[in-house]
Short mmCIF file of C-alpha atoms in Angstrom, two decimals:
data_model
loop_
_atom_site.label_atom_id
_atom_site.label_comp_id
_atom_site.label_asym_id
_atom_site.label_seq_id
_atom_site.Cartn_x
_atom_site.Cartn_y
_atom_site.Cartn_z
CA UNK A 1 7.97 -4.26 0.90
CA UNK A 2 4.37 -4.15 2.17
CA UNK A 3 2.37 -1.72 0.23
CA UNK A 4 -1.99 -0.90 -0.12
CA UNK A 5 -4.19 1.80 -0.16
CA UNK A 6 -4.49 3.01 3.36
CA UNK A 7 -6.48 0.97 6.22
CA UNK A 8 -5.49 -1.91 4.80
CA UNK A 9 -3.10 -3.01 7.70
CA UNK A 10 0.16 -1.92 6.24
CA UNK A 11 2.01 -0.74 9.97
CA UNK A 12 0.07 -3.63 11.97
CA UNK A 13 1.24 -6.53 9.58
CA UNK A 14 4.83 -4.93 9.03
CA UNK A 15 5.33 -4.99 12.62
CA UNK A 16 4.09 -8.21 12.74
CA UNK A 17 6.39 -9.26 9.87
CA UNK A 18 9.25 -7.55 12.27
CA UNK A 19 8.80 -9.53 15.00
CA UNK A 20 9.04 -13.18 12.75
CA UNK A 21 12.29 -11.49 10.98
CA UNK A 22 14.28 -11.22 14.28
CA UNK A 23 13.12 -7.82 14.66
CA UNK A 24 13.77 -6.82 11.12
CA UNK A 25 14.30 -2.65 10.81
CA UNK A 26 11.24 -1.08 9.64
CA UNK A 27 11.31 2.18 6.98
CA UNK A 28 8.12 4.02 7.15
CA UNK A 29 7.75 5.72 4.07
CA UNK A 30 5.76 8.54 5.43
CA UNK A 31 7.58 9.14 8.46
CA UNK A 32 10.64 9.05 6.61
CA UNK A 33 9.00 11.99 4.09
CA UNK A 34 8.21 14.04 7.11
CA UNK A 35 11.73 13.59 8.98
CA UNK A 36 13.58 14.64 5.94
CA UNK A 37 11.17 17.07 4.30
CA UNK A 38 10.69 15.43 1.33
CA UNK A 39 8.13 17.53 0.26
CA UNK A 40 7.67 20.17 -2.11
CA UNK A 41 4.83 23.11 -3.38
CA UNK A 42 1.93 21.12 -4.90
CA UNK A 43 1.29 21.92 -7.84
CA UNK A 44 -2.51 21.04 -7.68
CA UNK A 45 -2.98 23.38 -4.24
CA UNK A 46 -1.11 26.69 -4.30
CA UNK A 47 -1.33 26.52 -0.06
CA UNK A 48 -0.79 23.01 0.20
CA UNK A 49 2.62 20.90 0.02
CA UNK A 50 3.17 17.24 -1.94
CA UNK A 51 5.81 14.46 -1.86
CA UNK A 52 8.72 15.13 -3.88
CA UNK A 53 8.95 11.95 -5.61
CA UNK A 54 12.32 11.76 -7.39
CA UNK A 55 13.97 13.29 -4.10
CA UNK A 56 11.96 10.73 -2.39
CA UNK A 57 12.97 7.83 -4.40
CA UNK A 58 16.38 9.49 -4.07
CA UNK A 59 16.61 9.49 -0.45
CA UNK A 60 15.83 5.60 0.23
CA UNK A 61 17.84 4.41 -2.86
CA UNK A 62 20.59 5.75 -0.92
CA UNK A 63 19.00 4.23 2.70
CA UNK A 64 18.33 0.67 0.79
CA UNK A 65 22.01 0.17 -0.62
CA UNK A 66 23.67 0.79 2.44
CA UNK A 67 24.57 -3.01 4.36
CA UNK A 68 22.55 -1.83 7.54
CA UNK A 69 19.30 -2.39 4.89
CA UNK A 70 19.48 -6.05 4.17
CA UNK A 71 16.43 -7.97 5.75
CA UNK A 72 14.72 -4.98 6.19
CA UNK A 73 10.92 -4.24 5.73
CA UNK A 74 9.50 -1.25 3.99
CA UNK A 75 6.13 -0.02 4.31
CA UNK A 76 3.47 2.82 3.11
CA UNK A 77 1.19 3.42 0.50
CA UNK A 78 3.30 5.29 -1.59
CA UNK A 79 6.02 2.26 -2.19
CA UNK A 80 5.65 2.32 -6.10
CA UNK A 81 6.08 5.71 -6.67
CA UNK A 82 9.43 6.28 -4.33
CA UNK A 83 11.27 2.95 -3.99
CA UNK A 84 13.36 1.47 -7.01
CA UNK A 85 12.73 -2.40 -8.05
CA UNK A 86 16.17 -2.94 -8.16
CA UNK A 87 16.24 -2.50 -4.39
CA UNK A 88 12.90 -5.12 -2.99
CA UNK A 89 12.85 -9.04 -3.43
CA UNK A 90 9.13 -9.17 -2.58
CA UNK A 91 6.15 -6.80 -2.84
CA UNK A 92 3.10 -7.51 -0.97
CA UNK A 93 -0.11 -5.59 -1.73
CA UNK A 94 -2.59 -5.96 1.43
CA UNK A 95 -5.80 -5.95 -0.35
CA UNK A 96 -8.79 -5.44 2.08
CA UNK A 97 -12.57 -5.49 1.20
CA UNK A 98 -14.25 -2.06 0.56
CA UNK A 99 -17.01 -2.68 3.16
CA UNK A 100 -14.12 -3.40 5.93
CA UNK A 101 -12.79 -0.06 4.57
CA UNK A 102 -15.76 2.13 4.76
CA UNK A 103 -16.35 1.23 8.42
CA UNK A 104 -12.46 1.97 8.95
CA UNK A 105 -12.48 5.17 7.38
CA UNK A 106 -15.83 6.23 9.43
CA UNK A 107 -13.76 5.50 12.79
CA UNK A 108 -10.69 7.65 11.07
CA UNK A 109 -13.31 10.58 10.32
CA UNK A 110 -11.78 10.68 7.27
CA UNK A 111 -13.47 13.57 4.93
CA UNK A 112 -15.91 12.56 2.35
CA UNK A 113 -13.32 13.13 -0.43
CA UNK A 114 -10.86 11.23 1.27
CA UNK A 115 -12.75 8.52 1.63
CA UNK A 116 -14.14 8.67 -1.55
CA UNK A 117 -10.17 8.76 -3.00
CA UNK A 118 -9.37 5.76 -0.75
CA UNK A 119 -12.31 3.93 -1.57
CA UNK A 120 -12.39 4.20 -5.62
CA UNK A 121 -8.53 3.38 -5.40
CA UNK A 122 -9.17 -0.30 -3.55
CA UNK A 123 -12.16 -1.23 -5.46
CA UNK A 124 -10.00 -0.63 -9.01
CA UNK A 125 -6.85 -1.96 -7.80
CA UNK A 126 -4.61 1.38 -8.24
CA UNK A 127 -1.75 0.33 -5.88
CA UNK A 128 -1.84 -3.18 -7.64
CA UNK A 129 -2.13 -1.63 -10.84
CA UNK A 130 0.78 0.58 -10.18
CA UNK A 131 3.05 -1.87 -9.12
CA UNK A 132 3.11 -3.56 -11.66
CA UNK A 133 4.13 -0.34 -13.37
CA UNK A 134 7.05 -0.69 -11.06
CA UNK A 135 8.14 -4.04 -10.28
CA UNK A 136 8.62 -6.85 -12.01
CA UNK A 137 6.07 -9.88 -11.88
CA UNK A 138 7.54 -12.27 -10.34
CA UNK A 139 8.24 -9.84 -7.18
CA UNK A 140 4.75 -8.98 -6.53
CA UNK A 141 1.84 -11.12 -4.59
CA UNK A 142 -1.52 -9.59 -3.55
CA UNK A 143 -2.90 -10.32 0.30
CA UNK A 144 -6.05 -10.35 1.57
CA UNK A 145 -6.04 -8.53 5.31
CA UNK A 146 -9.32 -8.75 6.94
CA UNK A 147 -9.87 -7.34 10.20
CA UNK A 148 -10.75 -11.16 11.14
CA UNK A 149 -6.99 -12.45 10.18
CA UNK A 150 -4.85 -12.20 12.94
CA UNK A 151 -1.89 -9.61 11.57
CA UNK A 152 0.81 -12.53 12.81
CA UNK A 153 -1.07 -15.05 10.11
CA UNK A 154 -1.00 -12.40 7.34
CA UNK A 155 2.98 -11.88 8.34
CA UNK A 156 3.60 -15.99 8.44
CA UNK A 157 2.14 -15.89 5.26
CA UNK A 158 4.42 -13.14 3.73
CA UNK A 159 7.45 -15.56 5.44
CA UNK A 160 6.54 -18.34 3.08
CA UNK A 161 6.39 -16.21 0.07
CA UNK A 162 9.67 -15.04 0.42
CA UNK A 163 10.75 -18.53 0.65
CA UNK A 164 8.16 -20.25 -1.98
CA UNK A 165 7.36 -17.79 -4.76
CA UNK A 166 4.77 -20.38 -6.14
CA UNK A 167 2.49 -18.71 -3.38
CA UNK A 168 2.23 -15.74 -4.62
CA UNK A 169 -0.27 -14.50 -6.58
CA UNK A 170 -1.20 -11.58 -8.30
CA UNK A 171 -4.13 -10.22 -10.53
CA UNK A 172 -6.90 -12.31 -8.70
CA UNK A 173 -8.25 -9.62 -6.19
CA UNK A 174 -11.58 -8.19 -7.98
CA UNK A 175 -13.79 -6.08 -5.46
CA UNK A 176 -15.04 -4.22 -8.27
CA UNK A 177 -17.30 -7.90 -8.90
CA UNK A 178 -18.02 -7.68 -5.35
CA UNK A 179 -19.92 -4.25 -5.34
CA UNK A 180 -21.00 -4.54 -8.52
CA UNK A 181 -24.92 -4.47 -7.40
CA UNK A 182 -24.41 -2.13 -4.84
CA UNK A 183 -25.09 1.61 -5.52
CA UNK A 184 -23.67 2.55 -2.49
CA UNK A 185 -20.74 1.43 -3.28
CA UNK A 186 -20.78 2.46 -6.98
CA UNK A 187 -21.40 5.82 -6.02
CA UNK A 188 -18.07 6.32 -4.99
CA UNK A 189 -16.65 5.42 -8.25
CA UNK A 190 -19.03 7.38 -10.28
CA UNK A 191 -18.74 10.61 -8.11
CA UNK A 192 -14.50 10.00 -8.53
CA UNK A 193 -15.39 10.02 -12.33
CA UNK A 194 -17.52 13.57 -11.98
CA UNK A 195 -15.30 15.55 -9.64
#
């Protein structure tokens, strides 16, 4: 399972990951919501709709123990709250650095409060934090994806983890020391805290 907060290379390394696993099949979280409606009334927005989690989780618990799942890849930001830890060997959180993020989410025109969302999620580890919620220890690893690593040398590296788990590793990503002196930065966590 390849999960992250969103830029962080998710699709582009999964594919990647595909190709080295004899074209693996791929499930798409989100697409998979969106195919089978997995969605409900928010509860937050009266207008708006959310992911129905337990019919979510549900839904692939049904895809993943079917035969036709084994050596398969899932992917999407949303892995810890949908897919049973019963069901993955390995869970890799991409990890990507909040400045490489900003200047993705300014060529996604993503709103302010989306970025703001994204941004204050990667720099305090949410997805890794909620993960291990989800899955045991010794089934996650954390992955740094710049947009200088090639997606194919992020994937080869996932192939030896699955293989070696003394390469994983887990707990050591810390933007939060990164940005630390930067208000710029900051200023996305303290206007999360304020909103």
């Amino acid at each position: 399972m390849i999960t992250g907060t969103p830029g962080v290379g998710k699709h582009t390394v999964a594919e990647s990951l595909s190709n080295f696993l004899d074209n693996a099949s791929v499930f798409d979280i989100n697409k998979i919501i969106f195919s089978e409606n997995l969605l409900t009334i928010s509860s937050h927005d009266a207008e708006g709709l959310e992911v129905d989690t337990d019919r979510t989780r549900d839904h692939f618990s049904l895809i993943l123990s079917e035969g036709k799942s084994q050596n398969s890849i899932i992917v999407g930001h949303l892995a810890p709250y949908v897919i049973d830890s019963k069901l993955v060997d390995l869970v890799i959180i991409l990890r990507r650095s909040p400045y490489e993020l900003k200047k993705i989410y300014d060529e996604r025109s993503y709103s302010p409060s989306k970025t703001k969302d994204n941004m204050n999620a990667e720099i305090l580890g949410f997805i890794s934090y909620d993960s291990s919620k989800t899955f045991e220890f010794s089934k996650l690893s954390e992955l740094i994806n710049s947009i200088n690593i090639l997606p194919s040398l992020s994937a080869q590296k996932i192939i030896t983890m699955i293989s070696n788990e003394k390469l994983r590793s887990f707990g050591e990503v810390d933007w939060l020391s990164l940005v630390q002196n930067d208000p710029d930065m900051l200023e996305y966590l303290v206007k999360s805290h304020l909103n």
